Coordinates of C-alpha atoms and ligand atoms in Angstrom, one line a residue:
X1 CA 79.1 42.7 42.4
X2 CA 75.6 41.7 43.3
X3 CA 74.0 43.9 40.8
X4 CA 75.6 42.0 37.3
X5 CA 73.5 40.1 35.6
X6 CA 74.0 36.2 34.6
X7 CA 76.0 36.9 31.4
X8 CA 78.0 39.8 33.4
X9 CA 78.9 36.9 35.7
X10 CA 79.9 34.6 32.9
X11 CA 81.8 37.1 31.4
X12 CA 83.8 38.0 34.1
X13 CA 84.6 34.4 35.8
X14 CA 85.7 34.0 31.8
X15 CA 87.9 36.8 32.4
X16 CA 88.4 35.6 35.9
X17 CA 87.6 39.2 37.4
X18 CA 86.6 37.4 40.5
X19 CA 85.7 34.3 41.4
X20 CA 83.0 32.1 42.0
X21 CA 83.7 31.4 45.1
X22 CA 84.0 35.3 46.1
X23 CA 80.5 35.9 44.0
X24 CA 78.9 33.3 46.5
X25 CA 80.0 34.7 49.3
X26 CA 79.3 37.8 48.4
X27 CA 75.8 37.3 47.9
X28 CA 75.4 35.2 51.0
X29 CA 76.5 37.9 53.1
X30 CA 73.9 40.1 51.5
X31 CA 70.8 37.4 52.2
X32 CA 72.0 37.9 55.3
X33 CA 71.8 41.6 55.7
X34 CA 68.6 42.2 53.7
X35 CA 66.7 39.0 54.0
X36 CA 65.2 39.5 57.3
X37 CA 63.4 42.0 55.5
X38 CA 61.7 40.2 52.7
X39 CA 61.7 36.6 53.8
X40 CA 62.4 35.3 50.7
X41 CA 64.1 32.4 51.3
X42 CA 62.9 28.9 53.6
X43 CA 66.4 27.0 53.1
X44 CA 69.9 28.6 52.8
X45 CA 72.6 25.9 51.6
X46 CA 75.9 27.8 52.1
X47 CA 78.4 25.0 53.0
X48 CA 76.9 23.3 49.5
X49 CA 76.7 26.4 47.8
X50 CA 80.4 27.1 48.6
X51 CA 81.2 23.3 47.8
X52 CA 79.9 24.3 44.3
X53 CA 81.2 27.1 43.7
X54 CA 84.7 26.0 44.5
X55 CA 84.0 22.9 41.8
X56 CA 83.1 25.3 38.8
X57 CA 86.4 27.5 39.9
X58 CA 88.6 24.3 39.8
X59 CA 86.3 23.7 36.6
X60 CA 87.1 26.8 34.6
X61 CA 90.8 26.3 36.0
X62 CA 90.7 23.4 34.1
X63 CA 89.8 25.0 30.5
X64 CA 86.1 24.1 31.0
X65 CA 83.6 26.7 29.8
X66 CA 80.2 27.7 30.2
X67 CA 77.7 30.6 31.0
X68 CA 76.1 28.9 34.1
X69 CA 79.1 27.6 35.3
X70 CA 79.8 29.4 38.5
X71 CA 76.8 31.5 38.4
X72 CA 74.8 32.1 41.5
X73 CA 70.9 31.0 41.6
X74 CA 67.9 29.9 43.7
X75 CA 65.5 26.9 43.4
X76 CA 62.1 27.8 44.3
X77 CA 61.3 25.2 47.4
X78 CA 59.1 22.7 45.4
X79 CA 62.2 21.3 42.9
X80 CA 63.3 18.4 45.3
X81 CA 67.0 18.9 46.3
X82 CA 68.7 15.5 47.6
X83 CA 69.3 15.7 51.3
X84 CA 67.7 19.3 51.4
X85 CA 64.4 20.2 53.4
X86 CA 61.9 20.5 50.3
X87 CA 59.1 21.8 51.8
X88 CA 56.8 23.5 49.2
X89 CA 56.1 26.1 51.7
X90 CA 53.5 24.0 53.8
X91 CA 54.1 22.9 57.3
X92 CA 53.0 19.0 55.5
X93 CA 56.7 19.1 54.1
X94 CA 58.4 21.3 56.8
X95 CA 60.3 17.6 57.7
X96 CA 61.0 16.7 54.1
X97 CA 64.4 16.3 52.9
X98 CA 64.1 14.7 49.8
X99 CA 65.9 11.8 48.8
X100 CA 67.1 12.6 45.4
X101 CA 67.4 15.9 42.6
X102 CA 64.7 17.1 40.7
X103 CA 66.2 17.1 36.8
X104 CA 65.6 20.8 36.6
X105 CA 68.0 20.6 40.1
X106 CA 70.6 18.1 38.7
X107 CA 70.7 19.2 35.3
X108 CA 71.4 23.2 36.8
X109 CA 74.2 21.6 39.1
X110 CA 75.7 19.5 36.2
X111 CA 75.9 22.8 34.1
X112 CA 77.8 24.4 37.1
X113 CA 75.4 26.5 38.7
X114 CA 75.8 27.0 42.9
X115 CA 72.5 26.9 44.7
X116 CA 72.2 29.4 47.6
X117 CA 69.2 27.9 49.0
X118 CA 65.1 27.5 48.9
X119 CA 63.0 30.2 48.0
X120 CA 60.1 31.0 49.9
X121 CA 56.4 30.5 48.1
X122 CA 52.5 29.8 48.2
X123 CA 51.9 26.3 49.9
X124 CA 51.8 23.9 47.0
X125 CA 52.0 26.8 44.8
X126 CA 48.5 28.0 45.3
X127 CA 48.6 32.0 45.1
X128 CA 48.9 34.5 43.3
X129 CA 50.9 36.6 46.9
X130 CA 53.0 34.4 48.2
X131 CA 51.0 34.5 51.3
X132 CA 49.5 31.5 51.7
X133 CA 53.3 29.8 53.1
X134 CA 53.7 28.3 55.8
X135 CA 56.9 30.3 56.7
X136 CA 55.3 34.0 56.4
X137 CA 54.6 36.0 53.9
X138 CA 57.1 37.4 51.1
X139 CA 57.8 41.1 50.9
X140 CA 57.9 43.0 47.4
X141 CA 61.3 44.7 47.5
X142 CA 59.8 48.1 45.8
X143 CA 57.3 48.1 48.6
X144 CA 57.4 46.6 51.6
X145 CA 54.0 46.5 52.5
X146 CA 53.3 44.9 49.4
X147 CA 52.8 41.4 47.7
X148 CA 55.5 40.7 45.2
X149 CA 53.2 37.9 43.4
X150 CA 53.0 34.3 43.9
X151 CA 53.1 31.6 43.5
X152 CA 57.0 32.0 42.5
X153 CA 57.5 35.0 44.9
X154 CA 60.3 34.2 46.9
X155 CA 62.6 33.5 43.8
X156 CA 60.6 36.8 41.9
X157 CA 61.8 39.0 45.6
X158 CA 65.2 37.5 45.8
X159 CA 66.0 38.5 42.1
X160 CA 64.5 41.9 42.4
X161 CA 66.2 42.6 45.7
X162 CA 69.7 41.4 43.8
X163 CA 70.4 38.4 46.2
X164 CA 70.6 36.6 43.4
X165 CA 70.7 36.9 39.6
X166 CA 68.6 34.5 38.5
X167 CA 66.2 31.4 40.0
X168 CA 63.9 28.9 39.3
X169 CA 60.1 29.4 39.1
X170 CA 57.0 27.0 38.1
X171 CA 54.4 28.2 36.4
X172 CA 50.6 26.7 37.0
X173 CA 48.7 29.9 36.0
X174 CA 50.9 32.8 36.3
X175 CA 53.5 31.8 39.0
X176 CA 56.3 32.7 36.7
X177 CA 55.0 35.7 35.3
X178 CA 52.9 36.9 37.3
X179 CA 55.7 37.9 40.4
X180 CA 58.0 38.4 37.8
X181 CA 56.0 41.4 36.6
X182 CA 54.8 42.8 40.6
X183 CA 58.5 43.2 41.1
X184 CA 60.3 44.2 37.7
X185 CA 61.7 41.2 36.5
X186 CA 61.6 38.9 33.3
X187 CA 60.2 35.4 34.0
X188 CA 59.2 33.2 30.9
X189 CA 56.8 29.9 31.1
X190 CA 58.0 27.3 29.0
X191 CA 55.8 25.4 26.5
X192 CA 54.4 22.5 28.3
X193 CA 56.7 20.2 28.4
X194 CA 59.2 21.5 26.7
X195 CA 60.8 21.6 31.2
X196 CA 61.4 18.4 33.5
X197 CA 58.5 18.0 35.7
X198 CA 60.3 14.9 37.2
X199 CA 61.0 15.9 41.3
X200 CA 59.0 19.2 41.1
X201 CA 56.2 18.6 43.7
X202 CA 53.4 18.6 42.1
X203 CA 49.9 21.0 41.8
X204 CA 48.1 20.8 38.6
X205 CA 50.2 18.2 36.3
X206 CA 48.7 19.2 33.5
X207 CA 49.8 22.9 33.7
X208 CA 52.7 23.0 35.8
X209 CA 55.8 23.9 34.0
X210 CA 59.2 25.2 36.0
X211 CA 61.2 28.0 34.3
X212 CA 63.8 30.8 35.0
X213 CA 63.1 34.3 36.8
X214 CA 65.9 36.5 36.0
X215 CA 66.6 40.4 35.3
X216 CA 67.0 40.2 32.2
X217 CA 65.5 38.1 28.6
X218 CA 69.2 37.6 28.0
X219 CA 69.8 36.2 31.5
X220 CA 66.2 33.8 31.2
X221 CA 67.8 32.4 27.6
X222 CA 70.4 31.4 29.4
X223 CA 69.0 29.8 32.8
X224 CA 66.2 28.2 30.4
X225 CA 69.0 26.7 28.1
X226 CA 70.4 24.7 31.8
X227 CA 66.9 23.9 32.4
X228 CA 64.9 22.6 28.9
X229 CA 65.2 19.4 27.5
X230 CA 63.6 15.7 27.2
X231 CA 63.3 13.8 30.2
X232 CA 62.5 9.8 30.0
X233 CA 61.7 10.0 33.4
X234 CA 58.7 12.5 33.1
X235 CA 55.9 11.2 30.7
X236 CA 54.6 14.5 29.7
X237 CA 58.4 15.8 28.7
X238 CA 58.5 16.5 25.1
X239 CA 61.7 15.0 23.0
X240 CA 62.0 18.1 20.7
X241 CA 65.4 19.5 20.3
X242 CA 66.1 22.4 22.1
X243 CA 67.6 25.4 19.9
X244 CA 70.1 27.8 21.4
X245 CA 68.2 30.6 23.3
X246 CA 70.9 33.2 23.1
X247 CA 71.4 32.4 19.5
X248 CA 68.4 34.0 18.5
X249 CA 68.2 37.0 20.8
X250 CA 69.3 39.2 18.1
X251 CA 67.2 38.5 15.1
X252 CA 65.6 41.8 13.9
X253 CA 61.8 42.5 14.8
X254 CA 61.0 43.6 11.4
X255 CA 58.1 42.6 10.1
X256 CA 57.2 40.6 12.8
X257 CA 53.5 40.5 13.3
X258 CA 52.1 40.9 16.7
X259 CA 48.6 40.4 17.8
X260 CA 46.8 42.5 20.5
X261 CA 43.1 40.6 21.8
X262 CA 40.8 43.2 22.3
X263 CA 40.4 40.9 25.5
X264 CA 43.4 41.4 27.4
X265 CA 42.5 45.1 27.5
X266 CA 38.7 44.1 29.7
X267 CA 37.2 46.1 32.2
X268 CA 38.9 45.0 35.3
X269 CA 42.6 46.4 33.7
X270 CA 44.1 49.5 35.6
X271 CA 43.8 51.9 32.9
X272 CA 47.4 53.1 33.8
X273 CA 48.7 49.8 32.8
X274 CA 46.6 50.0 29.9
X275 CA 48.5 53.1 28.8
X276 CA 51.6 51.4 29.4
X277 CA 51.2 48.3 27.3
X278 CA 50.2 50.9 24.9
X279 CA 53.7 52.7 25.1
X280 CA 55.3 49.1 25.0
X281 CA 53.3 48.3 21.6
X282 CA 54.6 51.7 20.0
X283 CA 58.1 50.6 21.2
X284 CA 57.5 47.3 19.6
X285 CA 56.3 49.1 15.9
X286 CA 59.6 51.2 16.0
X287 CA 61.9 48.4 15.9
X288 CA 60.0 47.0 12.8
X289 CA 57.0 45.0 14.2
X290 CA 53.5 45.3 12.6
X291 CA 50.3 45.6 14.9
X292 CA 47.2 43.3 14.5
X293 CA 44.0 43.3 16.4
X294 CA 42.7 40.5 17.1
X295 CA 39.9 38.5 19.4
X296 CA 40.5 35.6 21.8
X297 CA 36.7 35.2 22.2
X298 CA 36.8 32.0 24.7
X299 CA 39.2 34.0 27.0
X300 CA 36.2 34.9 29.4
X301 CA 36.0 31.6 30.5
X302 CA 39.1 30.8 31.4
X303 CA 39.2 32.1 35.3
X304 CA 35.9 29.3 36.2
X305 CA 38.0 26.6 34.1
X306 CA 41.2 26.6 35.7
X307 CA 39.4 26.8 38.8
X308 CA 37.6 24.3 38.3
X309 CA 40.7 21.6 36.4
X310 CA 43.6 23.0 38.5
X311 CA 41.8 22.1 42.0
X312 CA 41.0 19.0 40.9
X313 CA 44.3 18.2 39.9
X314 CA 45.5 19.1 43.3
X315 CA 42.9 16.9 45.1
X316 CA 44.3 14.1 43.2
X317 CA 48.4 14.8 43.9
X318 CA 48.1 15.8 47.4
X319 CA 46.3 12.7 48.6
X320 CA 49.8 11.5 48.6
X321 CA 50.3 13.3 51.6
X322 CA 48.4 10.6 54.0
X323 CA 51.0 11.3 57.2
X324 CA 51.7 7.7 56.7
X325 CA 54.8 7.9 53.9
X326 CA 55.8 11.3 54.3
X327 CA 55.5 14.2 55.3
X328 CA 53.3 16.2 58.9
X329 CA 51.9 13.3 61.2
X330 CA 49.6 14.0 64.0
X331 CA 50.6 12.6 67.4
X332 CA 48.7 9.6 69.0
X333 CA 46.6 8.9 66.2
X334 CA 43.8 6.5 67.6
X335 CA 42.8 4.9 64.1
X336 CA 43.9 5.0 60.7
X337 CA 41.1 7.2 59.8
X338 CA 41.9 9.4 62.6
X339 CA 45.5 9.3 61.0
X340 CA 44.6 10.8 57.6
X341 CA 42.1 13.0 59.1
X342 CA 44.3 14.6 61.5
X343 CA 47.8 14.8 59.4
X344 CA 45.8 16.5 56.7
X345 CA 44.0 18.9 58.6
X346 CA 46.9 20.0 60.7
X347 CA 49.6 19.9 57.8
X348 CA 47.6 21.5 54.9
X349 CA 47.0 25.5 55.6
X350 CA 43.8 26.7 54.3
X351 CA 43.9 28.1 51.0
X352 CA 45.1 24.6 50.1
X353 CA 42.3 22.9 52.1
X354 CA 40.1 24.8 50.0
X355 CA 41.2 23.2 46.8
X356 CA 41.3 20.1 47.7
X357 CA 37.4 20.4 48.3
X358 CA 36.5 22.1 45.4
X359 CA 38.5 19.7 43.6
X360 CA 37.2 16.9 44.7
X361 CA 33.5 18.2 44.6
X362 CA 34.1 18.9 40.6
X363 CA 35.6 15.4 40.3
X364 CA 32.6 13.4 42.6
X365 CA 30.1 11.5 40.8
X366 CA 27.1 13.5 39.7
X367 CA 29.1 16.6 39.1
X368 CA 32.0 15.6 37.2
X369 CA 29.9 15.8 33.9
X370 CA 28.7 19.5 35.0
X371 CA 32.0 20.9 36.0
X372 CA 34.9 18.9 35.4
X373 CA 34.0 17.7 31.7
X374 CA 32.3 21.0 31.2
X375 CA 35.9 22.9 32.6
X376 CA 38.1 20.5 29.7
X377 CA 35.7 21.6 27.0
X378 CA 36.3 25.1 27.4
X379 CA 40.0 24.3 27.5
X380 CA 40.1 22.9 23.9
X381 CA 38.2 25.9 22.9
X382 CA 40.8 28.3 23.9
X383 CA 43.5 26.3 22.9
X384 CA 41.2 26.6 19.0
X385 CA 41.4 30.1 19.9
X386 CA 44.8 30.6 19.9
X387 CA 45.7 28.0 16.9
X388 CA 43.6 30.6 15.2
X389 CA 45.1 33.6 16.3
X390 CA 48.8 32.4 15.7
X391 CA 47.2 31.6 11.7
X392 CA 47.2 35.7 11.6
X393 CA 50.1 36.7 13.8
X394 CA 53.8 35.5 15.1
X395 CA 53.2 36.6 19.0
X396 CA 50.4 37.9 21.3
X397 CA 51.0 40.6 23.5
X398 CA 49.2 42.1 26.1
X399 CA 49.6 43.0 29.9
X400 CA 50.8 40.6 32.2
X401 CA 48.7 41.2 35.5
X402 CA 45.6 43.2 35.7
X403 CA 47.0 45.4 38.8
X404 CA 49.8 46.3 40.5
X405 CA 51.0 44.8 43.7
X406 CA 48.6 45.2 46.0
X407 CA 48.9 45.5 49.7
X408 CA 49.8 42.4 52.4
X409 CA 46.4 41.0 53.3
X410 CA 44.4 43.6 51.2
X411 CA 42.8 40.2 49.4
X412 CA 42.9 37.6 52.3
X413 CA 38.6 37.9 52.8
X414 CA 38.4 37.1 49.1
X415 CA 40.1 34.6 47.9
X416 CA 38.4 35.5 44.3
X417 CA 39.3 38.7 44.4
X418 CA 43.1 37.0 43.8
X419 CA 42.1 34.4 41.4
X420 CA 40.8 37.1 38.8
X421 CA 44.2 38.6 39.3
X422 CA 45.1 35.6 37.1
X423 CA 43.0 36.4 33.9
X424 CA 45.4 37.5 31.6
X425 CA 48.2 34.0 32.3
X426 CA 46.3 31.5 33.1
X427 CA 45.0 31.0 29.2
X428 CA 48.4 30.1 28.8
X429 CA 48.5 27.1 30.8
X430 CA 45.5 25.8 29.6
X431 CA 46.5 26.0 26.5
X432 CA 50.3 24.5 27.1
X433 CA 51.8 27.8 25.7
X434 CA 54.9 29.6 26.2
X435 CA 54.7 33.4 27.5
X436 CA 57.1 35.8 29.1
X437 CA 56.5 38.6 31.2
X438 CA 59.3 42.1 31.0
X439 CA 59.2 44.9 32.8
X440 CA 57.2 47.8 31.0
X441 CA 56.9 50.9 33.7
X442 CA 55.8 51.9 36.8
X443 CA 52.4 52.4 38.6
X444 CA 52.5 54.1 42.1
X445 CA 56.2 53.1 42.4
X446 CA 55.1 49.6 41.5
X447 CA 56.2 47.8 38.1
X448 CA 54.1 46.5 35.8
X449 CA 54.6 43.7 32.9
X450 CA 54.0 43.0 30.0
X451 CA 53.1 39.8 28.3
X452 CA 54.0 37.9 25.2
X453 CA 52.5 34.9 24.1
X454 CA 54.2 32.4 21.2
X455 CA 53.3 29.0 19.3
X456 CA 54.3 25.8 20.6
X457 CA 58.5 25.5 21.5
X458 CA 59.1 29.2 20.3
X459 CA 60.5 30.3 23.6
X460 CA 63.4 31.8 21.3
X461 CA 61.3 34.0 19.5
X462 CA 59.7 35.5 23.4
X463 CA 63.2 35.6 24.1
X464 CA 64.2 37.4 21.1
X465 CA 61.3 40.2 21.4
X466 CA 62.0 40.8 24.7
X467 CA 65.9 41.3 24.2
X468 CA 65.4 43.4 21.3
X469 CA 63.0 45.9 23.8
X470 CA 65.2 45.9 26.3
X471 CA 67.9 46.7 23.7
X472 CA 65.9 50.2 24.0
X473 CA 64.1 50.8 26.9
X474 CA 65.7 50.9 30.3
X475 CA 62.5 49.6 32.9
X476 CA 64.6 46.2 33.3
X477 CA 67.2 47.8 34.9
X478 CA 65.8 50.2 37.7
X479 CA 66.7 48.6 40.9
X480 CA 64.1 49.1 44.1
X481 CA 65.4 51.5 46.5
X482 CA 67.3 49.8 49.9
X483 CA 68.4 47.1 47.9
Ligands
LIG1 N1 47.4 31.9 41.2 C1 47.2 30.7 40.5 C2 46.7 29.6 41.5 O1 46.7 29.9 42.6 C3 48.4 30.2 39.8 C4 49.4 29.6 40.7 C5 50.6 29.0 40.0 O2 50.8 29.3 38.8 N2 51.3 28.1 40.6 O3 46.4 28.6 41.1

């Protein structure tokens, strides 16, 4: 049972094969088995989850219809969840149940999806490992001793390891893709806005974007269909109609004209992922697809601007977390000062420490022209760069991730080291774009991804390239041994 994917599951509750109810607990008994191994959740809701699931039977009992309805997921543990601990994975929100749904969270449940629980990830989202949480780090399914990605990497283990079919992601600079390719999944970044940011804690609001982690491009069309939409109550959310995802999953690749930036293929690229994306373009050109080379020439400074915008983002949204509202307070404080002071230093972990001060050096007066300013320049040029390239071509492809997963604590010294392992998404968030990452091969055991890149609200058309590859190749579907 635990191996179908999300439209298996639809199609058989349709059928009524089994029920949702029996799915649930099902899976539920298997995070209990296997996740002691990967630590991959922070929150299981069972008595909810079984509430749910019981609903969407007496649901589809009633005539009612739908592909989520019933169907088994995960919210990574930064989408507040009414009455759950909402933690994002810091010991500042270990006490936090939050007092109402994220929209991504209510609009999921209103489509009749069960929740199992809160899945494990970086604190605040910061990582590229998922081992900068407060709860321990997050095991890769294919290899234990490895990282399965972060920042997403508790939903991006869980769905690998087949606890759950799907889950929910955000995406600052690779969080969605990123772990979705280290452990053989498809994860797509919606365009921004085109996703609810309303209740999803944030890191960097002008890049974070939440979006489905699933098996399968099928499976992400139609957790992404539950999950898009216009929000009133998020200023950034775009009112643009959303089309049916699964609808276009089937349009032929003929003719379609994919671009490949001489960038993505840099010197720090393991030359046997190289090959790989190679293999996955030659895939691409059989089904009908014509190849392009082309040149995203402001891409090498991408890494020292999101560094510089997304940590001074953060330092803004996490001075929220004062001990006095919310969230960690130290005990016996003897001023106010020594209120903030203390709460902060004890509740934030380091890595997150660290942004806040290089965020709030690049935003301090004197430096906010050299670094800050300087940072949102180069953003416009890449987002000219790709307005450019998508004049010449109808997607971007290229690999997802530099390297494969690498081993637990093999980058904790260097925290840069990590960041460049971002080079090849974060150009993405900058520029607000949608990209998926599918499984492509194997490295060492380890899977690799490969990226596609798409205009503005043409999530259908990543959706629809990915589908029509995994229509004929069969990386997707390998399974990590033990699970
Ligand atoms: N690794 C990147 C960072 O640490 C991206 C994280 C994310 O997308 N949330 O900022």
């Amino acid at each position: 049972m635990h191996q179908m994917t999300l439209a298996e599951i639809a199609r058989g509750l349709a059928d009524k094969k089994f029920s949702s109810e029996e799915l649930t607990k099902t899976l539920l008994a298997r995070i209990a088995q296997l996740d002691p191994q990967l630590n991959s959740f922070i929150t299981l809701t069972e008595d909810l989850a079984l509430e749910q699931a019981k609903a969407a039977d007496a649901r589809r009992a009633d005539g009612e219809t739908g592909a989520l309805l019933g169907a088994p997921i995960g919210h990574k543990d930064l989408f507040c969840t009414l009455g759950v601990r909402t933690s994002c994975g810091s010991k500042m929100l270990d006490n936090f149940k939050a007092p109402y749904d994220a929209t991504v969270v209510s609009k999921l449940a209103a489509a009749g999806a069960v929740s199992l629980g809160k899945t494990n990830m970086d604190e605040f989202a910061m990582g590229s490992a998922n081992e900068s949480s407060y709860y321990g780090a997050v095991k890769n399914p294919w290899n234990l001793e490895h990282v399965p990605g972060g920042s997403s990497g508790g939903s991006a283990a869980a769905v690998a390891a087949r606890l759950l079919p799907a889950a929910t992601g955000t995406d600052t600079g690779g969080s969605i893709r990123q772990p979705a390719a280290l452990t053989n999944l498809t994860g797509l970044k919606p365009t921004y806005g085109r996703v609810s940011r309303w209740g999803m804690i944030a890191y960097a609001s002008s890049l974070d974007q939440g979006g489905p982690l699933a098996r399968t491009a099928e499976d992400c069309a139609i957790l992404l269909q539950g999950m898009a939409g216009f929000d009133p109550q998020d200023s950034t959310s775009i009112d643009e109609p959303v089309p049916d995802f699964s609808a276009s999953l089937n349009a032929s690749l003929q003719g379609l004209r994919i671009g490949v930036p001489k960038e993505f293929f840099s010197e720090g690229l393991d030359p046997r992922i190289a090959e790989l994306v190679h293999t996955s373009i030659k895939e691409l050109e059989k089904l009908g697809a014509v190849i392009k080379p082309i040149s995203l020439p402001n891409m090498q400074h991408a890494i020292p601007a999101y560094y510089v915008i997304a940590p001074a983002e953060a330092s803004s949204n996490l001075s929220r977390f004062d001990g006095v509202r919310f969230g960690h307070r130290c005990e016996d404080p003897k001023d106010l000062t020594d209120l903030y002071k203390r709460s902060r230093a004890e509740g934030f972990g380091p890595e997150v420490q660290r942004r806040i001060l290089v965020g709030a050096y690049a935003l301090s007066a004197g430096y906010y022209d050299a670094y800050y300013l300087q940072a949102q320049k180069i953003r416009r040029l890449i987002k000219n760069d790709f307005m450019a390239a998508f004049n010449e071509v109808d997607i971007i492809l290229g690999p997802t991730t530099p390297n494969p997963a690498w081993k637990i604590g093999a980058k904790n010294s260097d925290p840069v080291s990590a960041y460049l392992e971002d080079v090849y998404t974060i150009t993405a968030n900058l520029a607000g774009l949608p990209g998926l990452s599918m499984p492509a091969g194997f490295v060492d055991g380890l899977p690799v991804g490969v990226q596609l890149l798409a205009p503005y609200f043409q999530e259908g058309r990543l959706l629809n390239v990915a589908h029509q590859y995994q229509l004929n190749t069969d990386w997707h579907t390998r399974s990590p041994a033990g699970f």
